[in-house]
């Protein structure tokens, strides 16, 4: 995987600041306030940089909660075609778009996060290939041969299989990390490396690009799908009301 020049120090610190908004279950008692607020993992050096009290973490997470219109529109039969068309244009492939949306719905994974991740990993190329020193990453979600040793070459490059396993692995990372940023760190560097405080700088760059693309993707969906659908629905309702008045 090729990494371009990363963000500025201030942006990297912002990512670190987001990472400290999760608390480690390692070394904490089950009844501690930290565990009650958020059951998740973050490296010690990130926690040490935070000046937040335990109660502040809960407030920060509640304030950052977002409504996922992509999920709502995909699950609604009336707006599902609009959603599929939007992501088909984004990916250039209806099969990839449909597979990611279906897998996200099944695993309760934010679709914008999954699409942003797949774009960074492979550019939505089902034949993407990246050789590491001791393993190979393949397919849309760049599944690693060491992480999936029993998967055949055919399955690695099968869109349905690759997407299903990639989103399932992202769901696992979200559960382990507790939030999107920590999950991306685990997806990229591995849980073992992150838990030992060995998250590399390139992983911070990776997180920065994916979270930025996720935000842009959600904004684009709001503008091109949600807003236009709302305008059309309002117009249709106005026409119906006008017809009824006559």
Short mmCIF file of C-alpha atoms in Angstrom, two decimals:
data_model
loop_
_atom_site.label_atom_id
_atom_site.label_comp_id
_atom_site.label_asym_id
_atom_site.label_seq_id
_atom_site.Cartn_x
_atom_site.Cartn_y
_atom_site.Cartn_z
CA UNK A 1 0.00 0.00 0.00
CA UNK A 2 1.45 3.37 -1.02
CA UNK A 3 1.29 6.23 1.45
CA UNK A 4 1.47 9.84 0.26
CA UNK A 5 2.78 12.72 2.32
CA UNK A 6 0.84 12.84 5.56
CA UNK A 7 -1.06 15.60 7.32
CA UNK A 8 0.50 18.38 9.32
CA UNK A 9 1.53 17.91 12.95
CA UNK A 10 -1.60 19.73 14.09
CA UNK A 11 -3.83 17.38 12.10
CA UNK A 12 -1.95 14.37 13.44
CA UNK A 13 -2.44 15.68 16.97
CA UNK A 14 -6.15 16.10 16.23
CA UNK A 15 -6.31 12.43 15.25
CA UNK A 16 -4.49 11.51 18.45
CA UNK A 17 -6.97 13.64 20.37
CA UNK A 18 -9.84 11.71 18.81
CA UNK A 19 -8.12 8.47 19.71
CA UNK A 20 -7.99 9.45 23.36
CA UNK A 21 -11.77 9.74 23.40
CA UNK A 22 -11.89 6.00 24.02
CA UNK A 23 -10.76 4.30 27.20
CA UNK A 24 -8.89 1.08 27.67
CA UNK A 25 -10.44 -1.94 29.32
CA UNK A 26 -6.93 -3.29 29.83
CA UNK A 27 -5.81 -2.81 33.41
CA UNK A 28 -9.18 -1.43 34.56
CA UNK A 29 -11.66 -3.08 36.84
CA UNK A 30 -15.09 -3.90 35.35
CA UNK A 31 -16.75 -1.41 37.69
CA UNK A 32 -14.43 1.52 37.04
CA UNK A 33 -16.00 4.73 35.66
CA UNK A 34 -13.82 4.50 32.57
CA UNK A 35 -15.19 1.11 31.60
CA UNK A 36 -18.76 2.19 32.27
CA UNK A 37 -18.37 5.24 30.03
CA UNK A 38 -16.83 3.43 27.08
CA UNK A 39 -15.77 -0.18 26.76
CA UNK A 40 -12.95 0.12 24.23
CA UNK A 41 -9.21 0.16 23.71
CA UNK A 42 -6.74 2.97 23.11
CA UNK A 43 -2.93 2.89 23.45
CA UNK A 44 -1.51 4.23 26.71
CA UNK A 45 0.46 7.04 25.09
CA UNK A 46 -2.73 8.41 23.53
CA UNK A 47 -4.60 8.30 26.84
CA UNK A 48 -1.70 10.03 28.57
CA UNK A 49 -2.07 13.00 26.21
CA UNK A 50 -5.68 13.59 27.24
CA UNK A 51 -6.72 16.08 29.89
CA UNK A 52 -10.33 14.91 29.87
CA UNK A 53 -12.08 13.55 32.91
CA UNK A 54 -14.08 10.32 32.64
CA UNK A 55 -17.40 12.18 32.41
CA UNK A 56 -16.04 14.28 29.54
CA UNK A 57 -15.59 11.21 27.37
CA UNK A 58 -19.29 10.39 27.54
CA UNK A 59 -20.22 13.96 26.64
CA UNK A 60 -17.80 14.00 23.72
CA UNK A 61 -19.21 10.78 22.30
CA UNK A 62 -22.81 11.92 22.69
CA UNK A 63 -22.02 15.23 20.99
CA UNK A 64 -20.37 13.47 18.05
CA UNK A 65 -23.32 11.14 17.37
CA UNK A 66 -24.55 11.42 13.79
CA UNK A 67 -27.62 10.39 11.85
CA UNK A 68 -26.76 8.01 9.03
CA UNK A 69 -29.00 8.93 6.11
CA UNK A 70 -27.23 6.42 3.89
CA UNK A 71 -28.49 3.54 6.03
CA UNK A 72 -32.00 4.99 6.19
CA UNK A 73 -32.16 5.59 2.44
CA UNK A 74 -30.79 2.15 1.59
CA UNK A 75 -33.28 0.41 3.86
CA UNK A 76 -36.22 2.38 2.45
CA UNK A 77 -37.58 0.64 -0.70
CA UNK A 78 -38.52 4.03 -2.17
CA UNK A 79 -35.02 5.49 -1.89
CA UNK A 80 -32.90 2.35 -2.23
CA UNK A 81 -32.53 2.76 -6.02
CA UNK A 82 -31.26 6.34 -5.52
CA UNK A 83 -28.73 5.10 -2.97
CA UNK A 84 -27.51 2.28 -5.19
CA UNK A 85 -27.21 4.63 -8.17
CA UNK A 86 -25.14 7.09 -6.13
CA UNK A 87 -22.67 4.45 -4.96
CA UNK A 88 -22.55 2.74 -8.35
CA UNK A 89 -21.36 6.05 -9.78
CA UNK A 90 -18.88 6.41 -6.93
CA UNK A 91 -17.35 2.95 -7.32
CA UNK A 92 -17.91 2.48 -11.04
CA UNK A 93 -19.38 -0.94 -10.34
CA UNK A 94 -22.94 -1.82 -9.33
CA UNK A 95 -21.86 -5.16 -7.86
CA UNK A 96 -19.29 -3.56 -5.55
CA UNK A 97 -21.70 -0.82 -4.48
CA UNK A 98 -24.49 -3.28 -3.75
CA UNK A 99 -22.20 -5.74 -1.94
CA UNK A 100 -20.78 -3.06 0.39
CA UNK A 101 -24.21 -1.62 1.21
CA UNK A 102 -25.65 -5.08 1.88
CA UNK A 103 -22.70 -6.12 4.05
CA UNK A 104 -22.85 -2.88 6.04
CA UNK A 105 -26.56 -3.36 6.65
CA UNK A 106 -25.91 -6.91 7.84
CA UNK A 107 -23.01 -5.97 10.13
CA UNK A 108 -24.30 -2.58 11.29
CA UNK A 109 -21.25 -0.80 9.88
CA UNK A 110 -21.48 2.84 8.70
CA UNK A 111 -21.53 2.60 4.88
CA UNK A 112 -19.60 5.85 4.34
CA UNK A 113 -16.79 4.51 6.51
CA UNK A 114 -16.67 1.23 4.59
CA UNK A 115 -16.65 2.97 1.20
CA UNK A 116 -13.94 5.41 2.32
CA UNK A 117 -11.88 2.49 3.62
CA UNK A 118 -12.28 0.47 0.42
CA UNK A 119 -11.30 3.50 -1.66
CA UNK A 120 -8.12 4.01 0.34
CA UNK A 121 -7.29 0.29 0.29
CA UNK A 122 -7.87 -0.48 -3.37
CA UNK A 123 -9.59 2.36 -5.21
CA UNK A 124 -12.51 -0.12 -5.54
CA UNK A 125 -10.36 -2.36 -7.74
CA UNK A 126 -11.39 -6.00 -7.18
CA UNK A 127 -8.04 -7.15 -8.63
CA UNK A 128 -5.89 -4.89 -6.44
CA UNK A 129 -2.71 -6.61 -5.27
CA UNK A 130 -0.08 -5.50 -2.76
CA UNK A 131 2.91 -7.58 -1.71
CA UNK A 132 4.20 -7.18 1.84
CA UNK A 133 7.45 -8.66 3.22
CA UNK A 134 5.70 -11.80 4.46
CA UNK A 135 2.13 -11.62 3.12
CA UNK A 136 -0.08 -10.34 0.30
CA UNK A 137 -3.11 -8.02 0.37
CA UNK A 138 -5.78 -8.69 -2.25
CA UNK A 139 -9.09 -7.38 -3.53
CA UNK A 140 -11.43 -4.51 -2.73
CA UNK A 141 -10.71 -4.53 1.01
CA UNK A 142 -7.12 -5.76 0.60
CA UNK A 143 -7.62 -8.88 2.68
CA UNK A 144 -4.31 -10.09 4.03
CA UNK A 145 -3.15 -13.63 3.28
CA UNK A 146 -1.86 -14.07 6.85
CA UNK A 147 -5.16 -12.93 8.37
CA UNK A 148 -7.18 -15.18 6.03
CA UNK A 149 -4.91 -18.21 5.51
CA UNK A 150 -7.71 -20.56 4.45
CA UNK A 151 -9.09 -18.30 1.71
CA UNK A 152 -8.41 -19.42 -1.85
CA UNK A 153 -6.99 -17.08 -4.48
CA UNK A 154 -10.34 -17.17 -6.26
CA UNK A 155 -12.18 -16.13 -3.11
CA UNK A 156 -9.74 -13.30 -2.43
CA UNK A 157 -10.66 -11.77 -5.77
CA UNK A 158 -14.37 -12.59 -5.64
CA UNK A 159 -16.16 -9.29 -4.97
CA UNK A 160 -18.92 -10.77 -2.84
CA UNK A 161 -16.56 -12.80 -0.66
CA UNK A 162 -13.94 -10.08 -0.32
CA UNK A 163 -16.48 -7.41 0.60
CA UNK A 164 -18.33 -9.65 3.03
CA UNK A 165 -15.15 -10.57 4.88
CA UNK A 166 -13.72 -7.06 4.67
CA UNK A 167 -16.80 -5.46 6.21
CA UNK A 168 -16.98 -8.23 8.82
CA UNK A 169 -13.37 -7.50 9.76
CA UNK A 170 -14.14 -3.77 9.93
CA UNK A 171 -17.06 -4.57 12.25
CA UNK A 172 -14.65 -6.54 14.45
CA UNK A 173 -12.24 -3.59 14.51
CA UNK A 174 -15.06 -1.22 15.45
CA UNK A 175 -16.02 -3.50 18.32
CA UNK A 176 -12.44 -3.77 19.52
CA UNK A 177 -11.56 -0.12 19.04
CA UNK A 178 -14.78 1.43 20.26
CA UNK A 179 -14.86 4.21 17.64
CA UNK A 180 -14.03 4.81 13.99
CA UNK A 181 -10.53 6.19 14.47
CA UNK A 182 -9.33 3.41 16.76
CA UNK A 183 -10.99 0.86 14.45
CA UNK A 184 -9.07 2.16 11.44
CA UNK A 185 -5.83 1.97 13.41
CA UNK A 186 -6.54 -1.68 14.20
CA UNK A 187 -7.59 -2.44 10.59
CA UNK A 188 -4.37 -0.97 9.23
CA UNK A 189 -1.74 -1.87 11.82
CA UNK A 190 -3.34 -4.85 13.56
CA UNK A 191 -4.72 -5.15 17.08
CA UNK A 192 -1.49 -6.59 18.47
CA UNK A 193 0.65 -3.74 17.23
CA UNK A 194 -1.81 -1.03 18.29
CA UNK A 195 -2.33 -2.57 21.74
CA UNK A 196 1.43 -2.49 22.34
CA UNK A 197 1.58 1.22 21.55
CA UNK A 198 3.29 0.65 18.21
CA UNK A 199 0.90 2.50 15.91
CA UNK A 200 3.12 3.85 13.09
CA UNK A 201 2.94 7.39 11.72
CA UNK A 202 1.76 6.08 8.37
CA UNK A 203 -1.30 4.67 10.12
CA UNK A 204 -2.16 8.17 11.36
CA UNK A 205 -1.90 9.40 7.76
CA UNK A 206 -4.12 6.50 6.68
CA UNK A 207 -6.73 7.40 9.31
CA UNK A 208 -6.61 11.07 8.32
CA UNK A 209 -7.35 10.30 4.67
CA UNK A 210 -10.15 7.84 5.36
CA UNK A 211 -11.96 9.99 7.93
CA UNK A 212 -11.67 12.99 5.61
CA UNK A 213 -13.06 11.03 2.67
CA UNK A 214 -15.87 9.70 4.83
CA UNK A 215 -16.94 13.23 5.74
CA UNK A 216 -16.79 14.37 2.11
CA UNK A 217 -18.74 11.31 0.99
CA UNK A 218 -21.48 11.91 3.55
CA UNK A 219 -21.70 15.58 2.55
CA UNK A 220 -21.95 14.61 -1.12
CA UNK A 221 -24.69 12.08 -0.37
CA UNK A 222 -26.60 14.73 1.58
CA UNK A 223 -26.36 17.17 -1.33
CA UNK A 224 -26.97 14.81 -4.25
CA UNK A 225 -29.43 12.33 -2.78
CA UNK A 226 -31.02 13.46 0.48
CA UNK A 227 -31.59 17.11 -0.44
CA UNK A 228 -32.83 16.35 -3.95
CA UNK A 229 -35.16 13.65 -2.70
CA UNK A 230 -36.51 16.00 -0.04
CA UNK A 231 -37.09 18.70 -2.65
CA UNK A 232 -38.88 16.22 -4.93
CA UNK A 233 -40.99 14.92 -2.06
CA UNK A 234 -41.92 18.45 -1.01
CA UNK A 235 -42.85 19.33 -4.59
CA UNK A 236 -44.97 16.20 -4.94
CA UNK A 237 -46.71 16.95 -1.66
CA UNK A 238 -47.35 20.54 -2.70
CA UNK A 239 -48.81 19.37 -6.01
CA UNK A 240 -51.00 16.86 -4.20
CA UNK A 241 -52.19 19.51 -1.76
CA UNK A 242 -52.91 21.87 -4.64
CA UNK A 243 -54.85 19.18 -6.49
CA UNK A 244 -56.85 18.40 -3.35
CA UNK A 245 -57.68 22.05 -2.84
CA UNK A 246 -59.12 22.23 -6.35
#
